[in-house]
Amino acid sequence: MEIKNVTVIGSGIMGHGIAEVIALAGLDVNLEDVSEEVLNKAKASISASLDRLVNSGKLKNKEEVLSRIHYFTQIPESVKDADLVIEAVPEVLEIKRSVFDQLDKSTKDNAILATNTSNIRLTEIAEGIKKKGKVVGMHFFNPPVVLKLVEVIRSQYTEDEVFDSVFEFSKKIGKTPIKVYKDTPGFVVNRINAPESLYFCLVIDKGLAKPEEVDRFARSQGLPMGPYELMDYVGIDTVYHSLQYYAKELSPDYSKCQVYTKLFNEKKLGLKTGEGFYRWVNGKAQIPEAKPTKAVELMDIFALEINEAVKIIEDGVASPDDIETGVKLGMNRPFGPITVAKGLTNAEVKAKLESLYQKFGVEIFKPAKSIAEGKLKSVISMQVAPKAEEKKEEASYVSSSDPVITEIKGKIAVLRINNTKNNLINAAVMDGLEKALNDLWNSRDISVIIVTGNGSVFSAGAQLDSFFNSTFDFMEFSRRGERVFKLLSEIPKVTIAEMKGYTLGGGFEMALACDIRVATEDVQIGFPEVTLGLVPGWGGTQRLSRAVGQSRAAYYVLTGERFTGKEAYDMGIVSKVFSKDTIDSDTLNLAQTIAERVAPISAALAKRLVLRSTNTSLDDGLEMEAISMGLLYGTEDLKEGISAFLGKRKPNYQGK
Ligand SMILES: NC(=O)c1ccc[n+]([C@@H]2O[C@H](COP(=O)([O-])OP(=O)(O)OC[C@H]3O[C@@H](n4cnc5c(N)ncnc54)[C@H](O)[C@@H]3O)[C@@H](O)[C@H]2O)c1
């Protein structure tokens, strides 16, 4: 549905900014509020904000932008032609309900009714009105002209078309929308922030540090403002009300905070009242001199954010990618919890959360279910979307439509190609494989990767049904495959290709890029390319010669003749042959044995040495071996390996 006419209701901090964003995007917008006096304040704020854009050279036509904003003091008149209404009145349920009641009666049948609420459930706001399906969340961040994020939120009633139209419209006005599939308290960004608000309260309540010591610590870590200065700046009342709301909606733990309540009752609300945690003079906090505290660690905050992100994914509220984008853009930070989680092990996050739980006695600091079960890496690589049949009711994980499915089983990642019956490789599969490999590259939780196909076929090769504009484009398609398979061949993990059904053409090239190959006895292997007018273009000619020698490789590449898993075993391409019925579990068992037995850093270095052995002189190769030995001498895993060997027990390698 095309959105042309927009009305914003409420012209306060958010409303006037949202109207300005829409006018800056070249659209006309109506702005409504209770009186001319309030609207005049909004006009002055918009004018001052546009002046700043003009002065910084970002805007030329201020008057033209101003002329697109039309002011109203009556809702019915302001919304009669609207395709989209964005409500930004105070965060008070009764006020919002009364506005929506008027919108229900005064708007066109197909008008979209969006709310900029930060916390209140859409379902509650829409209660009692007829056009429930048209109600959607459109959560901008303050200041809307600067911050790019818009959380687009659906309730159980929201129509698909409404959700999609608002998502597209948000992009059209220059914002980056993320999809929030359930209207749960705090949606994404505020929810991620909630446990750390409680944490900083408890740090003070328990006398672990003074606000100035924590804020000095935060600044020493490169943050522009410490948490208490920021809370003073935002308003202690806002923080207090949010925690009250979360106590009601999420967990009674949020009512355990004392210091915010005390400041709120004493009307010490921060900047706006001149005093909060600090005294404020001329818009600046008077922070006493203090040494940075050691009682607070960045890892505390990271662990709490990761924990909350995992709960959001588990609940099917939003995808990991959208959570990452949301936190980056909504909190104006260089990275979010998903990026941090990729660099940590499940064990590290779990241990930190358990220690925070012990220290503060707060249930919400306990590891989320997936972290408790060791599934952090699998959850943060999940795609989250509403299942088609349950769209209105529930959102949940879906991964079966992904071109590459990632499953995490302890220290093993299984990558399943999932495209057509024969798992053909196209650009989407390449993208999926590249993303999965990049995600796993630095993961210290994973030591072995199994590459296989979904179902009974490994991969019957490239899907050549795409249109290529020129010979050059086709050459680049080949280069793309070579790049991704190089990534696969070089990833610092042990890789196993589980070959079954067909392993042909590009599929065989993918298998050759792995370290170890296992196969069913009857799997059909081969390079049919020359019989189709092509050559193996994803590394096949090079890797097969290195694996079996030039003469044999030439035979199979030049004839296109197929061979079986049994023959491949005899040639030494395949290391183990498994039965067709048990190959999935046999390969997993092999991967588990490797994961338990080998030290991950040793394996990564040894893999590199073997990989380089074919194009390195003996002397250089021996030198690389000696350097690797030197490197390994400093690892914890070497100590563990020797001590386990002497103690006649299984080693417990940490990849350190
Ligand atoms: N301030 C923020 O940082 C922020 C960020 C994101 C979302 N929000 C949400 O945006 C909404 C607005 O917040 P704000 O900070 O702009 O509030 P605000 O108090 O600055 O502005 C609210 C405006 O609504 C007007 N208003 C009140 N009743 C009205 C009615 N019946 N009809 C029309 N106008 C009416 C008021 O006169 C006022 O101008 C809230 O739901 C809030 O939770 C705020």
XYZ file of C-alpha atoms and ligand atoms in Angstrom:
700
model
C 0.000 0.000 0.000
C 1.420 3.382 -0.976
C 1.692 5.920 1.833
C 1.339 9.522 0.662
C -0.466 11.460 3.391
C 0.916 11.275 6.893
C -0.292 12.813 10.168
C 1.670 12.925 13.413
C -0.379 13.297 16.609
C 1.482 14.981 19.467
C 4.199 17.534 18.727
C 6.442 17.028 21.790
C 10.051 15.797 21.893
C 9.339 12.902 19.528
C 6.352 14.130 17.486
C 7.951 17.301 16.159
C 11.136 15.366 15.308
C 9.182 12.672 13.439
C 7.275 15.311 11.445
C 10.581 16.975 10.596
C 12.057 13.651 9.377
C 9.056 13.105 7.080
C 9.206 16.656 5.682
C 12.962 16.293 5.126
C 12.215 13.148 3.088
C 10.154 15.311 0.719
C 6.662 14.393 1.939
C 3.887 16.619 3.254
C 2.932 15.976 6.865
C 0.191 17.171 9.230
C 1.209 17.779 12.842
C -1.514 17.858 15.501
C -1.433 18.853 19.174
C -3.794 20.160 21.836
C -3.193 23.908 21.362
C -1.640 26.587 19.161
C 0.710 27.394 21.999
C 2.183 23.886 22.075
C 2.371 23.822 18.275
C 4.294 27.103 18.263
C 6.916 25.509 20.512
C 7.169 22.592 18.064
C 7.499 25.024 15.117
C 10.370 26.817 16.876
C 12.128 23.513 17.661
C 11.809 22.307 14.061
C 13.092 25.630 12.746
C 16.101 25.525 15.105
C 16.867 21.932 14.137
C 16.690 22.780 10.407
C 19.028 25.737 11.038
C 21.575 23.311 12.465
C 21.307 21.209 9.302
C 21.728 24.307 7.127
C 24.756 25.477 9.137
C 26.430 22.091 8.812
C 25.840 22.132 5.040
C 23.391 19.191 5.089
C 20.352 21.233 3.995
C 19.793 24.025 1.504
C 16.048 24.514 1.257
C 14.851 25.106 4.820
C 11.750 27.098 3.781
C 10.656 24.355 1.397
C 10.881 21.763 4.204
C 8.953 24.026 6.586
C 6.235 24.567 3.990
C 5.522 20.820 3.925
C 4.473 20.758 7.606
C 0.827 21.699 8.269
C -0.382 22.347 11.814
C -3.702 21.300 13.376
C -5.386 21.385 16.773
C -8.212 18.932 15.990
C -7.578 15.228 15.375
C -10.508 14.557 12.943
C -9.523 17.371 10.610
C -5.813 16.436 10.693
C -6.339 12.755 9.815
C -9.215 12.759 7.334
C -6.960 12.077 4.291
C -4.174 10.244 6.126
C -2.792 6.940 4.819
C -0.628 6.717 7.914
C -1.086 8.272 11.360
C 1.819 8.220 13.829
C 0.752 8.784 17.427
C 3.366 10.377 19.735
C 1.310 11.558 22.729
C 2.514 10.956 26.330
C 3.245 7.421 27.496
C -0.032 7.164 29.422
C -2.422 4.378 28.416
C -5.618 6.423 28.922
C -4.348 9.288 26.736
C -3.257 6.900 23.999
C -6.583 5.010 24.132
C -8.576 8.204 23.826
C -6.490 9.242 20.789
C -6.918 5.808 19.147
C -10.635 5.939 19.817
C -10.803 9.186 17.821
C -8.545 7.755 15.084
C -10.805 4.699 14.803
C -13.736 6.975 13.982
C -12.066 9.713 11.908
C -9.641 7.896 9.589
C -10.192 6.242 6.203
C -10.940 2.498 6.344
C -7.481 1.485 5.145
C -5.473 4.077 7.103
C -2.562 2.655 9.105
C -2.528 3.638 12.777
C 1.017 3.596 14.165
C 2.126 4.299 17.714
C 5.523 5.516 18.858
C 5.038 3.999 22.311
C 8.266 2.950 24.040
C 6.719 0.334 26.255
C 2.949 0.015 26.260
C 1.659 -3.075 24.479
C -0.026 -2.395 21.116
C -2.676 -4.898 22.114
C -3.572 -2.740 25.117
C -3.638 0.451 23.062
C -5.777 -1.145 20.349
C -8.191 -2.708 22.859
C -11.743 -1.591 22.236
C -11.236 -0.130 18.754
C -12.547 -1.623 15.511
C -9.419 -1.200 13.350
C -7.158 -3.438 15.480
C -5.551 -4.929 12.360
C -4.344 -1.488 11.296
C -2.470 -0.799 14.544
C 1.311 -1.197 14.343
C 4.313 0.000 16.339
C 6.664 2.527 14.800
C 9.221 3.179 17.513
C 11.615 6.008 16.664
C 14.612 6.875 18.836
C 15.455 10.234 20.306
C 16.368 12.464 18.535
C 14.476 11.119 15.491
C 16.316 13.423 13.091
C 19.667 11.916 14.133
C 19.074 8.294 15.118
C 18.432 5.977 12.182
C 16.570 3.195 13.932
C 12.858 2.471 13.759
C 11.502 -0.649 15.473
C 8.498 -1.800 13.462
C 6.335 -3.848 15.811
C 3.417 -6.138 15.129
C 0.767 -7.236 17.576
C -1.256 -10.420 17.243
C -3.848 -8.375 15.304
C -1.545 -6.460 12.925
C -2.250 -7.242 9.269
C 0.750 -8.388 7.171
C 0.243 -5.602 4.658
C 0.227 -2.983 7.420
C 3.462 -4.337 8.921
C 5.188 -4.519 5.513
C 3.987 -1.063 4.391
C 5.311 0.618 7.538
C 8.602 -1.236 7.182
C 8.982 0.033 3.589
C 7.826 3.535 4.515
C 10.474 3.713 7.270
C 13.137 3.015 4.653
C 11.635 5.613 2.338
C 12.078 8.339 4.965
C 15.737 7.412 5.381
C 15.503 5.195 8.464
C 16.753 1.663 9.085
C 13.794 -0.407 10.298
C 14.040 -3.684 12.183
C 11.251 -6.241 12.499
C 9.802 -6.921 15.940
C 7.411 -9.860 15.695
C 5.790 -9.600 19.117
C 4.753 -6.594 21.160
C 6.619 -7.621 24.277
C 7.695 -5.081 26.934
C 10.584 -2.863 25.817
C 10.530 -4.433 22.322
C 14.217 -4.903 21.433
C 16.545 -2.025 22.333
C 14.929 -0.924 25.611
C 14.593 -4.552 26.668
C 18.318 -5.215 26.080
C 19.018 -2.154 28.204
C 16.705 -3.149 31.076
C 18.928 -5.598 33.054
C 21.872 -3.196 33.011
C 19.681 -0.376 34.416
C 18.916 -2.702 37.315
C 22.576 -3.723 37.591
C 23.746 -0.093 37.946
C 21.078 0.493 40.578
C 22.201 -2.530 42.605
C 25.862 -1.490 42.379
C 24.881 1.663 44.318
C 22.326 -0.057 46.606
C 24.948 -2.591 47.694
C 27.617 0.087 48.152
C 29.987 -1.590 45.680
C 31.050 1.712 44.101
C 30.095 5.365 43.934
C 28.451 6.789 40.774
C 31.500 8.938 40.018
C 33.849 5.925 40.317
C 31.751 3.939 37.840
C 31.398 6.898 35.471
C 35.172 7.483 35.574
C 35.649 3.822 34.749
C 33.179 4.088 31.828
C 35.009 7.118 30.437
C 38.349 5.348 30.823
C 36.872 2.670 28.530
C 36.179 5.261 25.845
C 32.459 5.822 26.466
C 31.316 9.424 25.989
C 29.194 9.325 29.179
C 29.059 7.066 32.213
C 25.786 5.273 33.065
C 24.775 7.554 35.970
C 25.512 10.747 34.067
C 23.446 9.331 31.209
C 20.535 8.473 33.516
C 20.622 12.009 34.939
C 20.612 13.314 31.381
C 17.666 11.156 30.252
C 15.718 11.753 33.489
C 15.574 9.575 36.609
C 11.758 9.573 36.285
C 12.011 7.867 32.879
C 14.368 5.186 34.235
C 12.207 4.741 37.363
C 8.957 4.382 35.357
C 10.562 1.880 32.967
C 11.747 -0.329 35.823
C 8.302 -0.144 37.455
C 6.790 -1.241 34.167
C 9.271 -4.108 33.714
C 8.600 -5.195 37.316
C 4.929 -5.559 36.384
C 5.410 -7.074 32.930
C 8.722 -8.973 32.903
C 9.958 -9.864 36.375
C 9.467 -8.686 39.975
C 13.293 -8.457 40.124
C 12.983 -5.019 38.554
C 11.324 -3.736 41.726
C 14.435 -4.568 43.781
C 16.085 -1.258 42.946
C 16.138 1.353 45.709
C 18.279 4.295 44.682
C 16.175 5.323 41.653
C 13.016 5.210 43.815
C 14.686 7.381 46.453
C 15.842 9.979 43.896
C 12.415 9.914 42.219
C 10.597 10.510 45.522
C 12.984 13.360 46.359
C 12.279 14.824 42.883
C 15.982 14.637 42.053
C 15.357 13.800 38.407
C 18.745 14.834 36.976
C 19.359 17.552 34.403
C 15.706 18.626 34.267
C 15.543 19.433 38.027
C 19.193 20.478 38.425
C 20.070 17.467 40.569
C 20.051 13.690 40.334
C 23.071 11.498 40.960
C 24.990 14.733 40.323
C 24.305 18.450 40.517
C 23.886 19.990 37.068
C 25.173 23.498 36.297
C 24.722 25.119 32.864
C 23.750 21.770 31.335
C 26.861 20.022 32.724
C 27.039 17.349 35.421
C 29.329 18.261 38.315
C 31.071 14.902 38.676
C 33.396 14.715 41.715
C 37.000 13.621 41.136
C 37.325 9.881 41.710
C 39.402 6.867 40.770
C 37.846 4.475 38.238
C 36.235 1.581 40.096
C 37.322 -2.031 39.790
C 33.971 -3.301 41.092
C 32.372 -3.040 37.643
C 33.617 -4.841 34.522
C 32.613 -4.312 30.907
C 32.143 -8.056 30.674
C 29.303 -7.771 33.265
C 27.388 -5.517 30.895
C 28.205 -7.560 27.807
C 27.038 -10.762 29.485
C 23.753 -9.159 30.613
C 23.097 -7.797 27.117
C 23.887 -11.143 25.477
C 21.600 -12.903 27.967
C 18.696 -10.580 27.179
C 19.355 -10.832 23.422
C 19.190 -14.629 23.691
C 15.865 -14.416 25.559
C 14.494 -12.159 22.815
C 15.550 -14.687 20.158
C 14.219 -17.632 22.187
C 10.858 -15.837 22.461
C 10.761 -15.276 18.675
C 10.624 -11.494 19.100
C 13.415 -10.540 16.690
C 16.307 -12.036 14.736
C 19.956 -11.814 15.873
C 20.795 -9.561 12.901
C 17.981 -7.155 13.767
C 18.960 -7.122 17.454
C 22.513 -6.240 16.462
C 21.321 -3.463 14.112
C 18.871 -2.207 16.740
C 21.445 -1.876 19.513
C 24.025 -0.297 17.191
C 21.668 2.300 15.769
C 19.349 2.796 18.753
C 22.163 3.205 21.292
C 24.577 4.749 18.795
C 27.292 2.171 19.416
C 29.869 0.588 17.110
C 28.696 -2.959 17.857
C 25.945 -4.816 19.674
C 25.594 -7.969 21.804
C 25.597 -10.424 18.901
C 29.045 -9.314 17.732
C 30.349 -9.568 21.296
C 28.790 -13.029 21.696
C 30.583 -14.256 18.575
C 33.950 -13.536 20.198
C 33.152 -15.311 23.484
C 32.568 -18.942 24.319
C 29.301 -20.207 25.753
C 31.218 -21.210 28.878
C 32.599 -17.689 29.402
C 29.169 -16.038 29.122
C 27.533 -18.666 31.320
C 30.174 -18.402 34.044
C 29.905 -14.606 34.116
C 26.105 -14.692 34.383
C 26.216 -17.290 37.128
C 28.635 -15.136 39.114
C 26.405 -12.048 38.632
C 23.427 -14.063 39.836
C 25.365 -15.155 42.946
C 26.580 -11.619 43.627
C 23.270 -9.773 43.217
C 20.695 -12.521 43.883
C 18.633 -11.491 40.865
C 16.915 -14.219 38.810
C 16.978 -12.264 35.553
C 20.797 -12.336 35.636
C 20.721 -16.158 35.497
C 21.805 -17.650 32.146
C 18.951 -17.896 29.612
C 17.848 -21.443 28.750
C 19.973 -21.710 25.574
C 23.103 -20.442 27.363
C 22.498 -22.841 30.266
C 22.288 -25.666 27.690
C 25.443 -24.593 25.828
C 23.566 -23.440 22.720
C 24.606 -19.780 22.591
C 26.280 -20.055 19.192
C 23.403 -21.888 17.627
C 20.842 -19.350 18.905
C 22.744 -16.299 17.695
C 22.994 -17.762 14.198
C 19.244 -18.447 14.071
C 16.816 -16.798 11.689
C 13.669 -15.641 13.453
C 10.423 -15.038 11.591
C 6.771 -15.820 12.113
C 5.850 -19.264 10.868
C 3.394 -18.842 8.006
C 0.629 -20.853 9.607
C 0.977 -19.169 12.980
C 1.720 -15.613 11.926
C -1.042 -14.076 13.957
C -0.361 -16.059 17.092
C 3.256 -16.883 17.518
C 6.660 -16.161 16.129
C 9.348 -18.784 16.335
C 12.594 -20.018 14.867
C 12.565 -21.011 11.252
C 15.632 -22.199 9.521
C 14.339 -24.808 7.115
C 14.084 -22.347 4.240
C 17.680 -21.153 4.681
C 19.926 -22.153 1.763
C 22.490 -23.295 4.336
C 21.203 -24.629 7.670
C 23.569 -24.357 10.625
C 23.167 -26.760 13.542
C 25.408 -26.630 16.584
C 26.006 -29.867 18.481
C 28.441 -29.235 21.311
C 31.789 -28.401 19.708
C 30.553 -29.371 16.258
C 28.826 -27.216 13.659
C 26.910 -29.022 10.914
C 26.374 -26.972 7.747
C 23.657 -28.445 5.545
C 23.219 -27.237 2.003
C 19.470 -26.860 1.554
C 18.425 -25.977 -1.967
C 16.270 -28.177 -4.229
C 16.145 -31.963 -3.879
C 19.758 -32.300 -5.031
C 21.130 -29.422 -2.941
C 22.309 -27.469 -5.956
C 24.679 -24.590 -5.298
C 23.573 -21.133 -6.396
C 24.413 -17.569 -5.309
C 22.144 -17.819 -2.237
C 23.903 -21.019 -1.121
C 27.263 -19.293 -1.616
C 26.058 -16.330 0.476
C 24.752 -18.649 3.202
C 27.960 -20.683 3.262
C 30.135 -17.588 3.379
C 28.114 -16.096 6.246
C 28.147 -19.367 8.211
C 31.927 -19.744 7.757
C 32.597 -16.150 8.759
C 30.399 -16.575 11.843
C 32.256 -19.749 12.835
C 35.755 -18.521 11.988
C 36.542 -17.015 15.411
C 34.205 -19.157 17.504
C 36.206 -20.872 20.224
C 33.216 -23.107 21.006
C 33.456 -24.938 17.704
C 36.375 -27.180 16.711
C 34.920 -29.359 13.946
C 32.642 -28.480 11.015
C 30.678 -31.087 9.056
C 29.614 -29.996 5.589
C 26.808 -31.991 4.024
C 23.489 -31.767 2.247
C 20.003 -31.720 3.750
C 18.366 -35.107 3.076
C 20.095 -37.928 1.225
C 22.211 -35.951 -1.277
C 25.452 -34.060 -0.598
C 25.236 -31.767 -3.636
C 24.798 -32.513 -7.312
C 26.671 -29.326 -8.294
C 26.040 -25.789 -9.428
C 22.550 -24.515 -10.206
C 23.127 -22.985 -13.597
C 19.721 -21.438 -14.103
C 20.751 -17.895 -13.274
C 21.109 -15.350 -16.024
C 24.585 -13.969 -16.578
C 24.771 -10.750 -18.496
C 28.207 -11.305 -19.956
C 31.149 -13.666 -20.064
C 32.749 -11.446 -17.473
C 29.815 -11.949 -15.068
C 30.105 -15.702 -15.502
C 33.836 -15.488 -14.778
C 33.025 -13.571 -11.593
C 30.488 -16.268 -10.608
C 33.357 -18.741 -10.855
C 35.650 -16.476 -8.815
C 32.962 -16.133 -6.154
C 32.808 -19.917 -5.742
C 36.599 -20.102 -5.582
C 36.657 -17.443 -2.849
C 34.020 -19.158 -0.716
C 35.646 -22.595 -1.085
C 39.018 -21.058 -0.195
C 37.355 -19.778 2.972
C 36.128 -23.323 3.609
C 39.570 -24.805 2.950
C 41.330 -22.312 5.242
C 38.932 -21.984 8.193
C 40.936 -22.826 11.352
C 38.728 -25.807 12.250
C 38.776 -29.433 11.173
C 36.312 -29.758 8.283
C 34.633 -33.004 7.223
C 32.672 -33.459 3.987
C 29.922 -36.051 4.458
C 29.375 -37.308 0.890
C 26.153 -39.152 0.067
C 23.753 -39.532 -2.880
C 25.435 -37.315 -5.466
C 28.698 -35.402 -5.039
C 29.090 -33.954 -8.507
C 30.702 -30.897 -10.097
C 30.561 -27.944 -7.695
C 29.479 -30.360 -4.969
C 32.646 -32.402 -5.422
C 34.684 -29.185 -5.409
C 33.091 -28.261 -2.064
C 34.027 -31.690 -0.692
C 37.606 -31.300 -1.960
C 37.889 -27.989 -0.084
C 37.322 -29.870 3.203
C 40.149 -31.493 5.198
C 38.571 -34.931 5.550
C 36.028 -36.715 3.358
C 33.748 -39.547 4.412
C 31.263 -41.193 2.068
C 28.642 -43.847 1.543
C 29.848 -46.796 -0.500
C 27.561 -45.955 -3.411
C 27.756 -42.153 -3.535
C 28.135 -40.974 -7.157
C 31.193 -38.734 -7.499
C 32.495 -36.927 -10.558
C 33.163 -33.863 -12.633
C 30.623 -33.715 -15.495
C 31.726 -30.197 -16.518
C 33.628 -31.020 -19.742
C 30.634 -32.995 -21.007
C 28.565 -29.802 -20.622
C 30.992 -27.433 -22.338
C 32.510 -26.179 -19.077
C 35.475 -26.893 -16.822
C 35.382 -27.400 -13.049
C 35.480 -23.724 -12.067
C 35.496 -23.725 -8.264
C 38.942 -25.215 -7.655
C 38.242 -28.779 -8.866
C 41.082 -29.165 -11.386
C 43.620 -27.910 -8.860
C 42.481 -29.657 -5.705
C 41.816 -33.047 -7.327
C 45.371 -33.171 -8.808
C 46.800 -32.361 -5.417
C 44.676 -35.067 -3.797
C 45.207 -37.970 -6.249
C 48.046 -36.879 -8.561
C 47.911 -35.289 -12.001
C 47.421 -38.422 -14.049
C 44.358 -39.704 -12.216
C 42.883 -36.222 -11.911
C 43.258 -35.709 -15.675
C 41.350 -38.925 -16.328
C 38.318 -37.991 -14.254
C 38.286 -34.311 -15.250
C 38.647 -35.090 -18.974
C 36.225 -37.989 -19.215
C 33.503 -36.842 -16.828
C 33.362 -40.490 -15.675
C 31.706 -41.012 -12.312
C 33.103 -43.147 -9.519
C 31.719 -44.429 -6.230
C 32.545 -43.808 -2.578
C 34.233 -47.189 -2.419
C 36.494 -46.298 -5.400
C 37.208 -42.899 -3.878
C 38.310 -44.672 -0.696
C 40.667 -46.878 -2.716
C 42.125 -43.761 -4.352
C 42.642 -42.128 -0.949
C 40.243 -39.207 -1.545
C 37.838 -40.534 1.061
C 39.076 -41.574 4.526
C 36.097 -43.541 5.807
C 33.199 -45.345 4.171
C 29.951 -45.505 6.152
C 26.638 -47.233 5.557
C 23.922 -45.198 3.838
C 21.580 -45.631 6.816
C 24.004 -44.485 9.474
C 26.284 -41.999 7.736
C 24.782 -38.974 9.549
C 25.389 -40.428 13.020
C 28.711 -42.075 12.037
C 30.055 -38.750 10.765
C 28.870 -36.987 13.903
C 30.600 -39.635 16.043
C 33.825 -39.154 14.091
C 33.544 -35.377 14.535
C 32.942 -35.828 18.262
C 35.986 -38.059 18.623
C 38.132 -35.479 16.829
C 36.661 -32.619 18.885
C 37.416 -34.440 22.134
C 40.826 -35.685 21.149
C 42.597 -32.835 19.376
C 43.785 -29.492 20.757
C 42.049 -26.822 18.635
C 45.031 -24.496 18.117
C 47.294 -27.434 17.237
C 44.719 -28.648 14.721
C 44.374 -25.180 13.161
C 48.151 -24.815 12.747
C 48.672 -28.390 11.568
C 45.927 -27.906 8.975
C 47.667 -24.829 7.627
C 50.987 -26.671 7.419
C 49.470 -29.569 5.479
C 47.574 -27.148 3.211
C 50.751 -25.242 2.378
C 52.850 -28.381 1.890
C 52.055 -28.703 -1.815
C 53.329 -25.282 -2.829
C 56.097 -24.606 -0.311
C 59.746 -25.665 -0.458
C 60.755 -28.303 2.075
C 62.975 -25.846 3.928
C 60.210 -23.234 4.197
C 57.750 -25.911 5.300
C 60.128 -27.143 8.003
C 60.689 -23.582 9.174
C 56.906 -23.066 9.445
C 56.689 -26.263 11.510
C 59.344 -25.034 13.929
C 57.616 -21.666 14.343
C 54.276 -23.407 14.975
C 55.937 -25.561 17.652
C 57.286 -22.420 19.300
C 53.854 -20.825 19.229
C 52.209 -23.891 20.759
C 54.717 -23.991 23.595
C 52.970 -20.969 25.145
C 49.461 -22.430 25.083
C 47.401 -23.642 28.050
C 46.304 -26.552 25.903
C 49.843 -27.953 25.702
C 50.029 -28.020 29.508
C 46.600 -29.662 29.611
C 47.600 -32.220 26.934
C 50.739 -33.291 28.784
C 49.052 -33.357 32.177
C 46.136 -35.431 30.817
C 48.570 -37.832 29.152
C 50.560 -38.295 32.376
C 47.394 -38.518 34.468
C 45.916 -41.093 32.045
C 42.755 -39.040 31.606
C 40.950 -37.351 28.690
C 42.204 -33.831 27.983
C 39.861 -30.857 28.358
C 41.137 -28.400 25.767
C 39.949 -24.782 25.893
C 41.552 -23.457 22.695
C 43.827 -21.169 24.741
N 11.300 11.017 24.638
C 11.917 9.935 24.213
O 13.137 9.786 24.353
C 11.123 8.868 23.510
C 11.789 7.959 22.672
C 11.036 7.006 21.980
C 9.660 6.962 22.150
N 9.039 7.855 22.994
C 7.580 7.757 23.105
O 6.994 8.762 22.300
C 5.771 9.218 22.874
C 5.848 10.712 23.069
O 6.924 11.022 23.928
P 7.532 12.480 24.023
O 8.813 12.337 24.764
O 7.527 13.118 22.679
O 6.451 13.189 24.958
P 6.180 14.735 25.138
O 5.534 14.880 26.458
O 7.392 15.529 24.838
O 5.109 15.068 23.985
C 3.784 14.622 23.997
C 2.927 15.614 23.219
O 1.645 15.072 23.091
C 0.707 16.136 23.268
N -0.582 15.593 23.654
C -1.017 15.213 24.879
N -2.279 14.755 24.793
C -2.655 14.854 23.506
C -3.843 14.551 22.807
N -4.910 14.039 23.430
N -3.896 14.806 21.484
C -2.833 15.321 20.855
N -1.669 15.633 21.466
C -1.587 15.393 22.781
C 1.347 17.006 24.320
O 0.785 18.311 24.297
C 2.805 16.950 23.921
O 3.131 17.992 23.030
C 5.621 8.434 24.163
O 4.820 7.324 23.940
C 7.044 8.018 24.496
O 7.101 6.868 25.283
C 9.742 8.809 23.659
